[in-house]
XYZ file of C-alpha atoms in Angstrom:
527
model
C -0.006 -0.016 -0.038
C 1.639 3.301 -0.893
C 1.609 5.980 1.995
C 0.214 9.722 2.272
C 3.610 11.047 3.583
C 4.816 14.051 5.415
C 8.363 14.280 4.738
C 9.846 16.497 7.950
C 12.897 18.487 6.512
C 15.160 19.264 9.678
C 18.909 19.705 8.897
C 19.135 18.031 5.607
C 17.653 20.840 3.772
C 18.493 19.789 0.148
C 17.559 17.524 -2.374
C 21.211 15.771 -3.700
C 21.916 12.738 -1.553
C 18.594 12.730 0.368
C 17.895 9.091 1.178
C 15.059 9.516 3.571
C 13.300 11.796 0.604
C 13.869 9.198 -1.926
C 12.619 6.407 0.171
C 9.364 8.819 0.865
C 8.792 9.217 -2.929
C 9.196 5.684 -3.666
C 6.897 4.458 -1.116
C 3.957 7.412 -1.434
C 1.013 8.232 -3.632
C 0.760 11.763 -1.837
C 3.857 13.511 -0.403
C 3.597 16.872 1.604
C 7.323 18.299 1.693
C 7.011 20.102 5.237
C 9.578 22.115 7.467
C 8.068 22.867 10.959
C 9.426 26.314 11.954
C 9.269 26.064 15.945
C 10.776 29.386 16.878
C 10.821 28.344 20.889
C 12.932 24.928 19.577
C 15.353 26.782 17.359
C 16.021 29.409 20.082
C 16.111 27.305 23.035
C 17.766 24.195 21.867
C 19.607 25.538 18.865
C 20.434 28.902 20.070
C 20.236 30.358 16.652
C 21.122 34.172 16.229
C 20.077 36.688 13.759
C 23.043 35.873 10.943
C 21.985 32.197 11.342
C 18.277 32.587 11.125
C 18.800 34.750 7.655
C 21.014 31.801 6.169
C 18.303 29.417 7.614
C 15.294 31.352 5.634
C 17.408 31.716 2.698
C 18.183 28.111 2.579
C 14.419 27.051 2.801
C 13.577 29.743 0.229
C 15.996 27.840 -1.926
C 14.833 24.449 -1.105
C 11.163 25.844 -1.947
C 12.479 26.981 -5.236
C 14.323 23.591 -6.111
C 11.258 21.335 -5.164
C 9.101 23.574 -7.535
C 11.597 22.873 -10.510
C 10.408 19.336 -9.740
C 6.838 19.842 -9.414
C 6.247 20.469 -5.832
C 6.970 22.726 -3.146
C 7.928 23.215 0.495
C 5.252 23.867 3.360
C 6.634 25.943 6.239
C 4.300 25.471 9.045
C 5.009 27.830 12.137
C 4.283 26.468 15.452
C 5.118 23.920 18.033
C 6.182 20.548 16.625
C 3.958 17.950 18.265
C 0.798 20.241 17.806
C 1.682 20.969 14.038
C 2.363 17.567 13.153
C -0.728 16.423 15.066
C -2.774 18.592 13.474
C -1.875 17.899 9.823
C -1.827 14.020 10.146
C -5.247 14.440 10.879
C -6.083 16.883 8.147
C -4.032 15.253 5.432
C -4.722 11.595 6.205
C -0.935 10.970 6.674
C 0.085 7.313 7.146
C 3.617 7.848 7.061
C 6.114 10.575 8.402
C 9.718 10.527 6.917
C 12.671 12.359 8.499
C 16.428 12.508 8.858
C 17.812 10.949 11.581
C 20.234 13.294 13.984
C 22.318 12.882 16.971
C 21.757 15.646 19.204
C 19.896 14.773 22.262
C 17.309 17.331 21.340
C 16.719 15.983 18.083
C 16.612 12.260 19.376
C 13.884 13.654 21.770
C 11.796 14.944 19.045
C 12.146 11.830 17.102
C 11.220 9.558 19.750
C 7.911 12.004 20.661
C 7.426 11.687 17.125
C 7.258 7.685 17.243
C 4.945 7.892 19.978
C 2.817 10.258 18.238
C 2.678 7.754 15.496
C 1.683 4.970 17.538
C -1.317 6.808 18.746
C -2.513 8.287 15.630
C -1.407 5.358 13.611
C 1.151 6.343 11.093
C 4.550 4.712 10.109
C 7.832 6.766 11.003
C 10.950 6.138 8.908
C 14.450 7.807 9.590
C 17.928 7.394 7.872
C 21.166 8.695 8.554
C 22.392 11.434 5.944
C 24.077 14.398 7.856
C 27.425 12.142 8.567
C 29.446 9.649 6.749
C 28.684 6.884 8.677
C 26.079 5.733 11.272
C 27.622 6.848 14.623
C 25.900 3.700 16.453
C 27.916 1.427 14.063
C 30.895 2.745 15.160
C 30.186 2.736 18.777
C 29.107 -1.237 18.131
C 32.601 -1.706 16.645
C 34.271 -0.073 19.471
C 32.614 -2.323 22.064
C 29.526 0.113 22.765
C 31.576 3.076 23.765
C 32.973 5.827 21.709
C 36.525 5.664 20.646
C 37.911 9.142 22.405
C 40.960 9.148 20.325
C 41.407 10.214 16.717
C 44.092 7.462 16.346
C 41.647 4.732 17.588
C 38.730 6.344 15.539
C 40.487 6.027 12.237
C 41.370 2.697 13.409
C 37.600 1.714 13.705
C 36.920 3.303 10.219
C 39.593 1.130 8.826
C 37.229 -1.736 10.105
C 34.074 -0.379 8.871
C 35.302 0.786 5.235
C 34.278 3.740 3.005
C 30.993 5.272 3.925
C 28.100 4.394 2.314
C 27.715 6.106 -1.236
C 25.759 9.099 -2.106
C 22.046 8.121 -3.136
C 20.888 9.178 -7.011
C 19.752 12.603 -7.534
C 15.786 13.297 -7.474
C 14.046 13.868 -10.892
C 10.635 15.477 -11.820
C 9.408 11.874 -12.767
C 10.041 10.965 -8.911
C 7.539 13.735 -7.902
C 5.100 13.006 -10.472
C 4.376 9.757 -9.369
C 3.066 11.351 -6.108
C 0.407 13.912 -5.520
C 1.872 17.107 -4.813
C 0.357 19.674 -2.207
C -2.104 21.923 -3.346
C -0.892 25.270 -4.716
C -3.002 27.108 -2.304
C -1.140 25.312 0.550
C 1.918 26.830 -0.653
C 0.822 30.171 -0.707
C -0.718 29.720 3.017
C 2.630 27.969 4.349
C 5.244 30.139 2.325
C 8.613 30.718 3.514
C 8.418 33.617 5.861
C 10.722 36.869 5.483
C 13.309 38.088 8.150
C 10.681 40.906 8.902
C 7.915 38.547 9.552
C 9.964 37.070 12.324
C 11.432 40.382 13.489
C 15.035 39.653 12.299
C 16.993 42.820 11.363
C 17.387 42.730 7.797
C 20.727 44.313 8.343
C 22.155 40.864 9.686
C 23.222 39.452 6.515
C 26.267 37.615 5.751
C 28.362 37.154 2.887
C 27.664 33.680 2.986
C 23.892 33.086 1.172
C 22.233 30.200 2.373
C 20.726 27.167 0.255
C 21.807 24.049 -1.661
C 22.193 26.182 -5.057
C 24.995 28.325 -3.307
C 26.699 25.442 -1.386
C 26.847 23.488 -4.839
C 28.099 26.247 -6.795
C 30.870 27.047 -4.004
C 31.675 23.240 -3.748
C 32.156 23.085 -7.523
C 34.581 26.515 -7.540
C 36.898 24.874 -4.975
C 36.904 21.096 -6.960
C 37.962 22.878 -10.264
C 41.149 23.426 -8.653
C 42.660 20.167 -8.102
C 45.891 20.898 -7.275
C 44.817 23.102 -4.186
C 42.339 19.740 -3.344
C 45.178 17.652 -3.264
C 47.930 19.693 -1.530
C 45.470 21.061 1.057
C 46.839 21.136 4.501
C 44.770 23.044 7.053
C 47.315 24.021 9.439
C 49.047 26.207 6.349
C 45.819 28.029 5.322
C 45.802 31.862 6.589
C 43.583 33.072 9.462
C 43.419 36.513 8.686
C 43.304 36.583 5.063
C 40.845 38.774 3.726
C 38.875 36.037 1.793
C 38.815 32.340 3.338
C 41.775 30.062 2.562
C 39.679 27.162 3.491
C 36.647 26.155 1.620
C 34.200 27.947 3.644
C 31.576 25.137 2.840
C 31.165 24.472 7.048
C 27.870 26.554 6.943
C 26.428 24.324 4.077
C 27.396 21.139 5.812
C 25.942 22.674 9.261
C 22.437 23.267 7.558
C 22.654 20.060 5.565
C 22.555 22.401 2.218
C 25.337 20.299 1.162
C 25.914 16.517 1.434
C 29.248 15.282 3.411
C 29.038 12.095 1.655
C 28.897 13.909 -1.763
C 32.038 16.033 -0.650
C 34.129 12.860 0.634
C 33.269 10.749 -2.875
C 34.053 13.944 -5.122
C 37.537 13.903 -2.999
C 38.227 10.551 -3.478
C 37.631 10.894 -7.203
C 40.398 13.405 -7.306
C 42.753 11.899 -5.265
C 42.483 8.853 -7.133
C 44.056 10.526 -10.067
C 46.858 12.446 -8.206
C 50.043 11.013 -7.799
C 50.459 12.546 -4.454
C 47.823 14.324 -2.026
C 47.526 15.546 1.289
C 46.487 13.042 4.335
C 44.319 12.976 7.278
C 44.187 14.355 9.515
C 45.087 17.802 7.562
C 43.754 16.965 4.186
C 40.462 17.924 3.087
C 39.080 14.242 3.926
C 40.589 14.523 7.272
C 38.651 17.636 8.153
C 35.364 15.233 7.236
C 36.925 12.674 9.597
C 37.545 15.303 12.322
C 33.827 16.292 12.104
C 32.758 12.312 11.846
C 35.062 12.166 15.443
C 33.356 14.577 17.043
C 30.070 13.554 16.112
C 30.678 10.119 17.216
C 32.260 10.900 20.762
C 29.253 13.639 21.250
C 26.358 10.852 20.715
C 27.351 8.943 23.586
C 29.093 11.029 26.051
C 26.759 12.481 28.465
C 26.697 16.057 28.770
C 28.881 16.545 26.183
C 28.400 20.398 25.766
C 29.117 21.315 29.411
C 31.621 20.610 31.978
C 29.791 19.120 34.887
C 28.877 15.676 34.166
C 30.767 15.044 31.558
C 33.219 12.289 32.297
C 35.652 12.966 29.596
C 36.573 16.769 30.375
C 38.551 18.256 32.824
C 36.572 19.864 36.015
C 38.213 23.462 36.252
C 37.334 26.238 38.709
C 37.175 28.735 35.511
C 36.946 32.543 36.812
C 33.472 33.954 36.521
C 33.787 37.607 35.205
C 30.984 38.724 33.300
C 32.725 42.107 32.614
C 35.583 40.622 30.691
C 33.242 37.791 28.690
C 31.497 40.916 27.695
C 34.573 42.869 26.613
C 35.743 39.463 24.799
C 32.563 39.003 23.106
C 32.087 42.693 22.114
C 35.559 43.023 20.581
C 36.745 45.364 23.341
C 39.907 43.255 24.763
C 42.513 46.067 23.652
C 43.896 43.214 21.201
C 43.502 44.418 17.847
C 44.163 40.857 16.668
C 41.280 39.474 19.032
C 38.931 42.278 18.524
C 39.470 41.996 14.795
C 38.414 38.299 14.708
C 35.659 38.773 17.092
C 34.295 41.843 14.774
C 34.372 39.478 11.678
C 32.502 36.841 13.708
C 29.605 39.173 14.700
C 29.460 40.584 11.171
C 29.801 37.699 8.794
C 29.095 34.735 11.275
C 32.293 32.876 10.007
C 35.827 33.183 11.080
C 39.055 30.796 10.053
C 39.647 27.773 12.081
C 43.032 29.317 13.239
C 41.294 32.514 14.344
C 38.821 30.580 16.241
C 41.736 28.842 18.052
C 43.310 32.600 19.080
C 40.175 33.983 20.465
C 39.103 30.629 22.384
C 42.477 30.093 23.881
C 42.726 33.908 25.093
C 39.361 33.383 26.643
C 40.183 30.219 28.639
C 43.528 29.002 29.163
C 45.479 31.893 27.639
C 44.657 34.833 29.184
C 40.956 35.202 30.911
C 40.677 31.872 32.401
C 37.005 31.976 31.599
C 35.078 28.597 31.061
C 34.829 27.338 27.564
C 30.972 26.774 27.872
C 30.883 30.394 27.993
C 32.579 31.030 24.379
C 30.765 27.715 22.966
C 27.497 29.810 23.893
C 28.945 32.725 22.055
C 29.952 30.760 19.020
C 26.402 28.862 18.979
C 24.622 32.286 18.665
C 27.076 33.848 16.279
C 28.302 31.302 13.811
C 26.737 30.265 10.795
C 28.185 26.996 10.640
C 27.570 26.351 14.517
C 27.156 22.906 15.532
C 26.267 20.819 18.578
C 29.118 18.250 18.364
C 31.991 20.419 16.651
C 31.332 23.425 18.543
C 31.532 21.728 22.400
C 34.270 19.008 20.914
C 36.505 22.471 19.485
C 36.017 24.405 22.570
C 37.258 21.465 25.024
C 40.253 20.804 22.517
C 41.370 24.621 22.675
C 40.625 25.172 26.127
C 42.836 21.813 26.709
C 39.932 20.462 28.952
C 39.859 17.316 26.500
C 41.315 15.916 23.535
C 44.381 18.432 23.181
C 47.324 17.712 25.476
C 49.761 20.167 24.362
C 48.191 22.792 26.671
C 51.743 24.834 26.917
C 51.233 25.945 23.531
C 49.644 29.316 23.984
C 48.645 31.393 21.284
C 50.058 34.843 21.584
C 47.432 37.532 20.863
C 50.430 39.861 18.906
C 52.665 37.703 16.992
C 50.267 34.711 15.926
C 48.215 37.498 13.420
C 51.511 39.249 12.625
C 53.309 36.244 11.297
C 50.921 36.099 8.099
C 49.363 39.700 7.926
C 52.410 41.743 9.029
C 50.624 44.831 7.614
C 47.721 44.246 9.527
C 45.341 44.751 6.353
C 42.686 42.429 8.202
C 42.794 44.533 11.628
C 42.217 47.777 9.432
C 39.612 46.015 7.614
C 37.474 45.064 10.760
C 38.704 47.599 13.217
C 38.686 50.899 11.204
C 39.435 52.941 14.123
C 42.837 51.606 13.839
C 43.176 51.850 10.314
C 45.476 54.818 10.310
C 48.312 53.425 12.636
C 51.664 52.377 10.830
C 52.318 48.866 10.502
C 54.794 48.561 13.446
C 51.868 49.475 15.981
C 48.890 48.085 14.302
C 48.931 44.802 16.473
C 50.157 46.863 19.561
C 48.720 50.552 19.073
C 49.338 51.212 23.168
C 53.190 51.528 22.216
C 52.635 54.332 19.983
C 53.865 57.571 21.366
C 50.858 60.241 22.228
C 51.633 62.095 19.166
C 51.613 59.145 16.863
C 48.507 58.236 18.175
C 46.893 61.900 17.150
C 48.300 61.367 14.027
C 46.464 57.997 13.657
C 43.252 59.547 14.979
C 42.667 56.930 17.685
C 43.510 57.699 21.237
C 44.379 54.590 23.399
C 42.083 54.855 26.433
C 39.439 56.863 24.850
C 39.037 55.564 21.029
C 40.195 52.066 21.622
C 40.793 50.144 24.939
C 44.260 49.465 26.530
C 44.939 45.940 26.519
C 42.734 44.223 29.421
C 45.480 41.777 30.649
C 49.146 41.718 30.595
C 49.590 38.716 28.620
C 52.733 37.314 29.552
C 51.873 37.301 33.287
C 48.407 35.964 32.681
C 49.396 33.185 30.445
C 51.896 32.228 32.860
C 49.655 32.129 35.656
C 47.014 30.006 33.767
C 49.640 27.783 32.623
C 50.654 26.859 36.366
C 47.125 26.653 36.647
C 46.511 23.961 34.287
C 49.671 22.276 35.157
C 48.124 21.740 38.488
C 44.911 20.463 37.317
C 46.339 18.033 35.027
C 48.414 16.540 37.568
C 45.098 16.309 40.121
C 42.783 14.728 37.440
C 45.550 12.565 35.340
C 42.852 9.662 35.000
C 40.638 12.009 32.985
C 43.630 13.263 31.103
C 44.445 9.661 29.904
C 40.912 9.109 28.579
C 41.520 11.336 25.511
C 45.195 10.932 25.070
C 46.585 9.267 22.205
C 49.952 7.120 22.944
C 51.811 9.806 20.589
C 50.847 12.403 23.399
C 53.942 12.275 25.524
C 54.002 15.051 27.957
C 58.115 14.505 27.906
C 58.345 15.537 24.557
C 56.085 18.850 24.899
C 58.087 21.970 24.795
C 56.814 25.454 26.148
C 55.779 27.364 23.246
C 54.105 30.551 24.984
C 55.045 33.414 22.685
C 55.418 36.502 24.768
C 55.402 40.040 22.711
C 53.806 42.028 25.457
C 56.928 43.105 27.244
C 55.811 46.607 26.121
C 52.690 46.645 27.986
C 53.633 48.536 31.376
C 51.228 47.598 34.325
C 50.008 51.372 34.171
C 48.891 50.784 30.613
C 47.024 47.688 31.576
C 42.952 47.958 32.001
C 42.110 48.202 35.508
C 40.104 44.916 35.192
C 43.070 42.919 35.046
C 44.421 44.073 38.364
């Protein structure tokens, strides 16, 4: 018997490599493509900020357009998830609900509730994995029921699993012609809302435009340069280039506008034709496997997005300082390199991975000793590519709370940016108040004389703040705190340590270039 089906789009906002949508089309006589815009859920569970709201709405509009080209449409229904589903299952005589399987706790809970609703109202539920390369449960099963906690162990398990499933075939107009499409009046009634309809600022627009069409276009542009693909080594990309030196595809993977399996196999085809290519963990495929690693660990680790109750995370007495946290978030630290990064993040919703490293280290173990959870929340709000697993995993990594054990390596908020952008063009773009400073002062404007500051049109302490901490003193102090924590919690440290992480081989690599900061010129909050 053919079904009357609601297909629920959740994170897979695309038509290519969408196995559960294909299964719905093959098993249905009528298909209603639906996105339930549950504002309370998106705000409370996913903490979506204005930039990501716009990216989401653009992605939904693009999905609606692409469905229209195949003879269907997208119905965006606003309201609480269960109430919307209950109402429309009855209204449309639905016998099947299909949806993409996700691993976040809030999505798992949603799917469980839909299963219960199906048992109550008499409809079947089908969910399939397509947001990750592998079904994480298969990885857990091969590892004895628990997640592999090191990348080395994770790659070993993948070697036993073999390659991921290949992408499913593309959908065609014929697939949709076999099913009755929603009435055109429904499409008008349940149109994609505009930002103004949701009281979202139209000024909150990122250079990244949402949608499958844009994501596929960017993918093709990157894959055209096969030399770049085969030689890509992530640590060698530039954090403060004015254009992304990495792929910039992460927002499209996060929202499901792009299939990670499609990207993986396109890369495999290019690698197969090359004599030499970079390898994981630094290659492009290696980046996809890091994503998979965090997905797997997050799927089976209690309280993964917090410190308390998280068995793999060091329990650290971080400082609670709302004023310092606010200065970091609002790009008022007094360190131009850090503030330029936070400004780009707020304006565009994306920053290079090494820029993320710099601001995360500064907030946590490097300078301010503020909890990684606070930084994670800010990234969750502002990043277009915010992702439950990757965001929390990276923050634990960068704060040396788990996964990363070379904790003596502290990013310098001055020298790090200078290495790749000595003229400070990145700072001049995102902090125009400093644009007239000579290059020798652009990273440390407080070292310019009063006359030089006047010539630049920016008086430090008035137009731009003094550094909020003395980096050398703060990082030295925090290094001792971290060393003590790790000695006291040695068993927890060992959980995510590879055999290669020998602490005896780790050299102190804490760059200090702030010797010129006199105590009198450090903001009072540092005292």
